[in-house]
């Protein structure tokens, strides 16, 4: 109600106090209780139930408007870590039980909160492949790969790359005529400039070329060109993207 604040907060002489006639429930206290139940549970069903309640309760960082306060940051990091522990435990149990639909629901939501967690992403890709969603699995990996290269300058784990290749090797149950294959191999436009591709594909091209060279005895060289600004420092990501487009 509009005057709820006047009922909840009382003025007493020169100070303010909570109205103890009201029963208050704090989501942080509920979270702490659920996490305790999760860590103390000896039964897998009880553990899963607590984890799923934690998953539904957690909506993001603790007091995000106070991210600049050291005390709030420490609590936020604690809840974030505990949330991920509970989510991974839930997904692990669901994976053993083959509950793919539930895994996808949890991973999609959890990856919005922690988009670069490789363990969660592995469960997510496996669930997509199990449910036959190969194209979505490949697209999800490619997006993750771009994020890793942009933020860390590295690629996802070998396990995730293996799942990516599995997504690309889709068996659709029928053979494709050679004319259709040739048509698919053609570039949509007249070739111009260098061929740009993801690093995983570059590895395949390189290995194919290396085998051809081994048979012919010809000699080739590989060169690495790096774009830097004039003082020799690394360019910003925006500058690199602009340079690659031109």
mmCIF file of C-alpha atoms in Angstrom:
data_model
loop_
_atom_site.group_PDB
_atom_site.id
_atom_site.type_symbol
_atom_site.label_atom_id
_atom_site.label_comp_id
_atom_site.label_asym_id
_atom_site.label_seq_id
_atom_site.Cartn_x
_atom_site.Cartn_y
_atom_site.Cartn_z
ATOM 1 C CA UNK A 1 0.000 0.000 0.000
ATOM 2 C CA UNK A 2 1.152 3.643 -0.482
ATOM 3 C CA UNK A 3 1.693 4.158 3.240
ATOM 4 C CA UNK A 4 3.417 0.806 3.834
ATOM 5 C CA UNK A 5 6.677 2.575 4.647
ATOM 6 C CA UNK A 6 5.033 4.467 7.471
ATOM 7 C CA UNK A 7 3.889 1.162 8.937
ATOM 8 C CA UNK A 8 7.175 -0.701 8.510
ATOM 9 C CA UNK A 9 9.468 2.047 9.780
ATOM 10 C CA UNK A 10 8.639 3.716 13.064
ATOM 11 C CA UNK A 11 9.987 6.958 14.423
ATOM 12 C CA UNK A 12 10.991 6.764 18.047
ATOM 13 C CA UNK A 13 12.150 10.035 19.548
ATOM 14 C CA UNK A 14 15.190 11.005 17.457
ATOM 15 C CA UNK A 15 15.715 7.628 15.744
ATOM 16 C CA UNK A 16 14.015 5.153 13.418
ATOM 17 C CA UNK A 17 13.329 1.441 13.913
ATOM 18 C CA UNK A 18 11.622 -1.508 12.192
ATOM 19 C CA UNK A 19 8.102 -2.295 13.294
ATOM 20 C CA UNK A 20 8.545 -5.691 14.942
ATOM 21 C CA UNK A 21 4.826 -6.429 14.594
ATOM 22 C CA UNK A 22 5.476 -7.326 10.952
ATOM 23 C CA UNK A 23 7.025 -10.657 9.993
ATOM 24 C CA UNK A 24 9.736 -10.117 7.373
ATOM 25 C CA UNK A 25 11.359 -12.737 5.160
ATOM 26 C CA UNK A 26 14.709 -12.041 3.472
ATOM 27 C CA UNK A 27 15.660 -13.800 0.258
ATOM 28 C CA UNK A 28 19.319 -13.816 1.377
ATOM 29 C CA UNK A 29 18.374 -15.733 4.538
ATOM 30 C CA UNK A 30 16.299 -18.189 2.471
ATOM 31 C CA UNK A 31 19.278 -18.676 0.160
ATOM 32 C CA UNK A 32 21.586 -19.388 3.107
ATOM 33 C CA UNK A 33 19.124 -21.941 4.470
ATOM 34 C CA UNK A 34 18.743 -23.670 1.096
ATOM 35 C CA UNK A 35 22.499 -23.783 0.584
ATOM 36 C CA UNK A 36 22.922 -25.370 4.009
ATOM 37 C CA UNK A 37 20.286 -27.984 3.101
ATOM 38 C CA UNK A 38 22.093 -28.638 -0.188
ATOM 39 C CA UNK A 39 25.506 -29.188 1.391
ATOM 40 C CA UNK A 40 24.105 -31.221 4.293
ATOM 41 C CA UNK A 41 21.825 -33.468 2.235
ATOM 42 C CA UNK A 42 22.896 -37.105 2.079
ATOM 43 C CA UNK A 43 20.024 -38.080 -0.206
ATOM 44 C CA UNK A 44 20.356 -37.188 -3.908
ATOM 45 C CA UNK A 45 16.669 -36.295 -4.260
ATOM 46 C CA UNK A 46 16.833 -33.869 -1.331
ATOM 47 C CA UNK A 47 20.025 -32.373 -2.698
ATOM 48 C CA UNK A 48 18.439 -31.869 -6.122
ATOM 49 C CA UNK A 49 15.345 -30.265 -4.582
ATOM 50 C CA UNK A 50 17.481 -27.725 -2.679
ATOM 51 C CA UNK A 51 19.577 -26.995 -5.774
ATOM 52 C CA UNK A 52 16.511 -26.356 -7.915
ATOM 53 C CA UNK A 53 15.079 -23.974 -5.310
ATOM 54 C CA UNK A 54 18.406 -22.102 -5.243
ATOM 55 C CA UNK A 55 18.324 -21.951 -9.052
ATOM 56 C CA UNK A 56 14.844 -20.407 -9.056
ATOM 57 C CA UNK A 57 15.569 -18.027 -6.171
ATOM 58 C CA UNK A 58 18.816 -16.506 -7.454
ATOM 59 C CA UNK A 59 18.148 -13.651 -9.896
ATOM 60 C CA UNK A 60 21.580 -12.086 -10.163
ATOM 61 C CA UNK A 61 24.213 -10.313 -8.104
ATOM 62 C CA UNK A 62 23.496 -9.353 -4.506
ATOM 63 C CA UNK A 63 22.686 -5.609 -4.225
ATOM 64 C CA UNK A 64 24.066 -4.683 -7.684
ATOM 65 C CA UNK A 65 23.580 -0.966 -6.995
ATOM 66 C CA UNK A 66 26.233 -1.253 -4.255
ATOM 67 C CA UNK A 67 28.851 -3.010 -6.403
ATOM 68 C CA UNK A 68 31.386 -0.317 -5.427
ATOM 69 C CA UNK A 69 31.110 -1.193 -1.727
ATOM 70 C CA UNK A 70 33.734 -3.789 -0.644
ATOM 71 C CA UNK A 71 31.404 -5.429 1.894
ATOM 72 C CA UNK A 72 28.675 -5.873 -0.734
ATOM 73 C CA UNK A 73 31.121 -7.241 -3.326
ATOM 74 C CA UNK A 74 32.314 -9.976 -0.956
ATOM 75 C CA UNK A 75 28.768 -11.106 -0.208
ATOM 76 C CA UNK A 76 27.825 -10.945 -3.896
ATOM 77 C CA UNK A 77 30.801 -13.134 -4.842
ATOM 78 C CA UNK A 78 29.877 -15.639 -2.125
ATOM 79 C CA UNK A 79 26.296 -16.004 -3.365
ATOM 80 C CA UNK A 80 27.429 -16.140 -6.990
ATOM 81 C CA UNK A 81 29.871 -18.966 -6.232
ATOM 82 C CA UNK A 82 27.322 -20.890 -4.180
ATOM 83 C CA UNK A 83 24.722 -20.473 -6.932
ATOM 84 C CA UNK A 84 27.077 -21.973 -9.519
ATOM 85 C CA UNK A 85 27.927 -24.865 -7.195
ATOM 86 C CA UNK A 86 24.238 -25.652 -6.729
ATOM 87 C CA UNK A 87 23.451 -25.337 -10.441
ATOM 88 C CA UNK A 88 26.307 -27.640 -11.453
ATOM 89 C CA UNK A 89 25.287 -30.189 -8.837
ATOM 90 C CA UNK A 90 21.702 -30.123 -10.123
ATOM 91 C CA UNK A 91 22.776 -30.461 -13.758
ATOM 92 C CA UNK A 92 25.107 -33.341 -12.877
ATOM 93 C CA UNK A 93 22.254 -35.246 -11.220
ATOM 94 C CA UNK A 94 19.876 -34.499 -14.093
ATOM 95 C CA UNK A 95 22.551 -35.608 -16.584
ATOM 96 C CA UNK A 96 22.840 -38.997 -14.857
ATOM 97 C CA UNK A 97 19.054 -39.319 -15.002
ATOM 98 C CA UNK A 98 18.865 -38.315 -18.666
ATOM 99 C CA UNK A 99 16.540 -35.350 -18.037
ATOM 100 C CA UNK A 100 17.678 -33.370 -21.076
ATOM 101 C CA UNK A 101 14.816 -30.870 -21.155
ATOM 102 C CA UNK A 102 15.488 -29.784 -17.553
ATOM 103 C CA UNK A 103 19.222 -29.490 -18.254
ATOM 104 C CA UNK A 104 18.573 -27.182 -21.189
ATOM 105 C CA UNK A 105 16.246 -24.979 -19.143
ATOM 106 C CA UNK A 106 18.739 -24.637 -16.288
ATOM 107 C CA UNK A 107 21.807 -24.134 -18.484
ATOM 108 C CA UNK A 108 20.161 -21.484 -20.649
ATOM 109 C CA UNK A 109 19.273 -19.446 -17.581
ATOM 110 C CA UNK A 110 22.556 -20.049 -15.726
ATOM 111 C CA UNK A 111 24.656 -19.149 -18.780
ATOM 112 C CA UNK A 112 22.969 -15.746 -18.865
ATOM 113 C CA UNK A 113 24.436 -15.161 -15.412
ATOM 114 C CA UNK A 114 27.807 -16.865 -16.041
ATOM 115 C CA UNK A 115 28.171 -17.032 -19.870
ATOM 116 C CA UNK A 116 31.803 -18.244 -19.954
ATOM 117 C CA UNK A 117 31.607 -21.201 -17.569
ATOM 118 C CA UNK A 118 33.007 -24.106 -19.590
ATOM 119 C CA UNK A 119 31.625 -26.837 -17.315
ATOM 120 C CA UNK A 120 28.070 -25.540 -17.684
ATOM 121 C CA UNK A 121 28.591 -25.074 -21.398
ATOM 122 C CA UNK A 122 29.722 -28.677 -21.749
ATOM 123 C CA UNK A 123 26.480 -29.924 -20.170
ATOM 124 C CA UNK A 124 24.551 -27.512 -22.391
ATOM 125 C CA UNK A 125 26.161 -28.712 -25.634
ATOM 126 C CA UNK A 126 25.757 -32.370 -24.657
ATOM 127 C CA UNK A 127 22.048 -31.799 -23.957
ATOM 128 C CA UNK A 128 21.590 -30.022 -27.296
ATOM 129 C CA UNK A 129 23.283 -32.866 -29.156
ATOM 130 C CA UNK A 130 21.259 -35.504 -27.300
ATOM 131 C CA UNK A 131 18.031 -33.713 -28.226
ATOM 132 C CA UNK A 132 19.105 -33.485 -31.887
ATOM 133 C CA UNK A 133 19.642 -29.710 -31.911
ATOM 134 C CA UNK A 134 22.952 -29.835 -33.756
ATOM 135 C CA UNK A 135 22.693 -26.461 -35.480
ATOM 136 C CA UNK A 136 21.935 -24.679 -32.202
ATOM 137 C CA UNK A 137 24.852 -26.489 -30.553
ATOM 138 C CA UNK A 138 27.247 -25.373 -33.300
ATOM 139 C CA UNK A 139 25.983 -21.781 -33.171
ATOM 140 C CA UNK A 140 26.283 -21.699 -29.362
ATOM 141 C CA UNK A 141 29.898 -22.916 -29.503
ATOM 142 C CA UNK A 142 30.826 -20.396 -32.203
ATOM 143 C CA UNK A 143 29.428 -17.573 -30.065
ATOM 144 C CA UNK A 144 31.386 -18.857 -27.041
ATOM 145 C CA UNK A 145 34.544 -19.126 -29.136
ATOM 146 C CA UNK A 146 34.223 -15.484 -30.230
ATOM 147 C CA UNK A 147 33.775 -14.415 -26.605
ATOM 148 C CA UNK A 148 36.865 -16.352 -25.480
ATOM 149 C CA UNK A 149 39.031 -14.949 -28.257
ATOM 150 C CA UNK A 150 37.765 -11.423 -27.616
ATOM 151 C CA UNK A 151 38.112 -11.444 -23.809
ATOM 152 C CA UNK A 152 40.945 -13.906 -23.140
ATOM 153 C CA UNK A 153 42.735 -14.389 -26.455
ATOM 154 C CA UNK A 154 42.293 -18.161 -26.072
ATOM 155 C CA UNK A 155 39.904 -20.833 -27.289
ATOM 156 C CA UNK A 156 37.478 -23.008 -25.308
ATOM 157 C CA UNK A 157 38.623 -26.380 -23.984
ATOM 158 C CA UNK A 158 39.431 -29.358 -26.188
ATOM 159 C CA UNK A 159 36.328 -31.127 -24.868
ATOM 160 C CA UNK A 160 34.068 -28.300 -26.051
ATOM 161 C CA UNK A 161 35.782 -28.231 -29.442
ATOM 162 C CA UNK A 162 35.194 -31.982 -29.714
ATOM 163 C CA UNK A 163 31.484 -31.461 -29.038
ATOM 164 C CA UNK A 164 31.475 -28.712 -31.672
ATOM 165 C CA UNK A 165 32.874 -31.056 -34.313
ATOM 166 C CA UNK A 166 30.308 -33.638 -33.249
ATOM 167 C CA UNK A 167 27.589 -31.056 -33.890
ATOM 168 C CA UNK A 168 28.963 -30.420 -37.374
ATOM 169 C CA UNK A 169 29.071 -34.126 -38.230
ATOM 170 C CA UNK A 170 25.291 -34.516 -38.326
ATOM 171 C CA UNK A 171 24.054 -37.750 -39.840
ATOM 172 C CA UNK A 172 20.764 -36.864 -41.513
ATOM 173 C CA UNK A 173 20.100 -40.359 -42.842
ATOM 174 C CA UNK A 174 20.393 -39.735 -46.577
ATOM 175 C CA UNK A 175 23.177 -39.327 -49.137
ATOM 176 C CA UNK A 176 23.672 -36.026 -50.954
ATOM 177 C CA UNK A 177 24.189 -36.093 -54.759
ATOM 178 C CA UNK A 178 27.643 -34.993 -55.887
ATOM 179 C CA UNK A 179 26.175 -32.101 -57.936
ATOM 180 C CA UNK A 180 24.571 -30.693 -54.810
ATOM 181 C CA UNK A 181 27.845 -31.048 -52.882
ATOM 182 C CA UNK A 182 29.729 -29.155 -55.609
ATOM 183 C CA UNK A 183 27.081 -26.432 -55.554
ATOM 184 C CA UNK A 184 27.398 -26.102 -51.774
ATOM 185 C CA UNK A 185 31.200 -25.877 -51.989
ATOM 186 C CA UNK A 186 31.090 -22.874 -54.331
ATOM 187 C CA UNK A 187 31.467 -19.436 -52.786
ATOM 188 C CA UNK A 188 28.361 -17.277 -52.965
ATOM 189 C CA UNK A 189 30.330 -14.383 -54.464
ATOM 190 C CA UNK A 190 33.374 -13.989 -56.670
ATOM 191 C CA UNK A 191 36.410 -14.766 -54.460
ATOM 192 C CA UNK A 192 38.245 -11.628 -53.342
ATOM 193 C CA UNK A 193 40.923 -11.143 -50.707
ATOM 194 C CA UNK A 194 42.042 -13.571 -48.057
ATOM 195 C CA UNK A 195 39.901 -16.462 -46.839
ATOM 196 C CA UNK A 196 38.706 -15.710 -43.304
ATOM 197 C CA UNK A 197 37.662 -18.618 -41.061
ATOM 198 C CA UNK A 198 37.521 -19.761 -37.444
ATOM 199 C CA UNK A 199 40.743 -21.150 -35.962
ATOM 200 C CA UNK A 200 39.379 -24.714 -35.792
ATOM 201 C CA UNK A 201 38.769 -24.673 -39.538
ATOM 202 C CA UNK A 202 42.186 -23.139 -40.133
ATOM 203 C CA UNK A 203 43.749 -26.105 -38.327
ATOM 204 C CA UNK A 204 41.992 -28.510 -40.699
ATOM 205 C CA UNK A 205 43.097 -26.491 -43.748
ATOM 206 C CA UNK A 206 46.658 -26.358 -42.446
ATOM 207 C CA UNK A 207 46.803 -30.088 -41.737
ATOM 208 C CA UNK A 208 45.388 -30.892 -45.190
ATOM 209 C CA UNK A 209 47.971 -28.624 -46.816
ATOM 210 C CA UNK A 210 50.776 -30.125 -44.709
ATOM 211 C CA UNK A 211 49.870 -33.631 -45.899
ATOM 212 C CA UNK A 212 49.846 -32.470 -49.527
ATOM 213 C CA UNK A 213 53.279 -30.884 -49.082
ATOM 214 C CA UNK A 214 54.623 -34.098 -47.523
ATOM 215 C CA UNK A 215 53.626 -35.992 -50.672
ATOM 216 C CA UNK A 216 54.971 -33.472 -53.213
ATOM 217 C CA UNK A 217 58.112 -32.376 -51.373
ATOM 218 C CA UNK A 218 57.334 -28.706 -51.986
ATOM 219 C CA UNK A 219 58.262 -26.092 -49.401
ATOM 220 C CA UNK A 220 55.843 -23.612 -47.855
ATOM 221 C CA UNK A 221 56.098 -21.087 -45.050
ATOM 222 C CA UNK A 222 53.605 -19.873 -42.473
ATOM 223 C CA UNK A 223 53.592 -16.258 -41.299
ATOM 224 C CA UNK A 224 51.774 -14.464 -38.494
ATOM 225 C CA UNK A 225 50.766 -10.825 -39.022
ATOM 226 C CA UNK A 226 49.761 -8.832 -35.947
ATOM 227 C CA UNK A 227 48.004 -5.462 -36.002
ATOM 228 C CA UNK A 228 49.355 -2.948 -33.465
ATOM 229 C CA UNK A 229 49.285 0.803 -33.064
ATOM 230 C CA UNK A 230 52.341 2.929 -33.727
ATOM 231 C CA UNK A 231 53.878 2.749 -30.234
ATOM 232 C CA UNK A 232 53.690 -1.047 -30.576
ATOM 233 C CA UNK A 233 50.852 -1.553 -28.127
ATOM 234 C CA UNK A 234 47.883 -3.818 -28.745
ATOM 235 C CA UNK A 235 44.887 -2.309 -30.499
ATOM 236 C CA UNK A 236 41.483 -2.157 -28.843
ATOM 237 C CA UNK A 237 38.917 -4.772 -29.861
ATOM 238 C CA UNK A 238 36.917 -2.142 -31.797
ATOM 239 C CA UNK A 239 40.012 -1.160 -33.795
ATOM 240 C CA UNK A 240 40.813 -4.811 -34.541
ATOM 241 C CA UNK A 241 37.244 -5.456 -35.715
ATOM 242 C CA UNK A 242 37.400 -2.381 -37.982
ATOM 243 C CA UNK A 243 40.739 -3.482 -39.446
ATOM 244 C CA UNK A 244 39.452 -7.024 -40.105
ATOM 245 C CA UNK A 245 36.418 -5.661 -41.948
ATOM 246 C CA UNK A 246 38.625 -3.586 -44.203
#
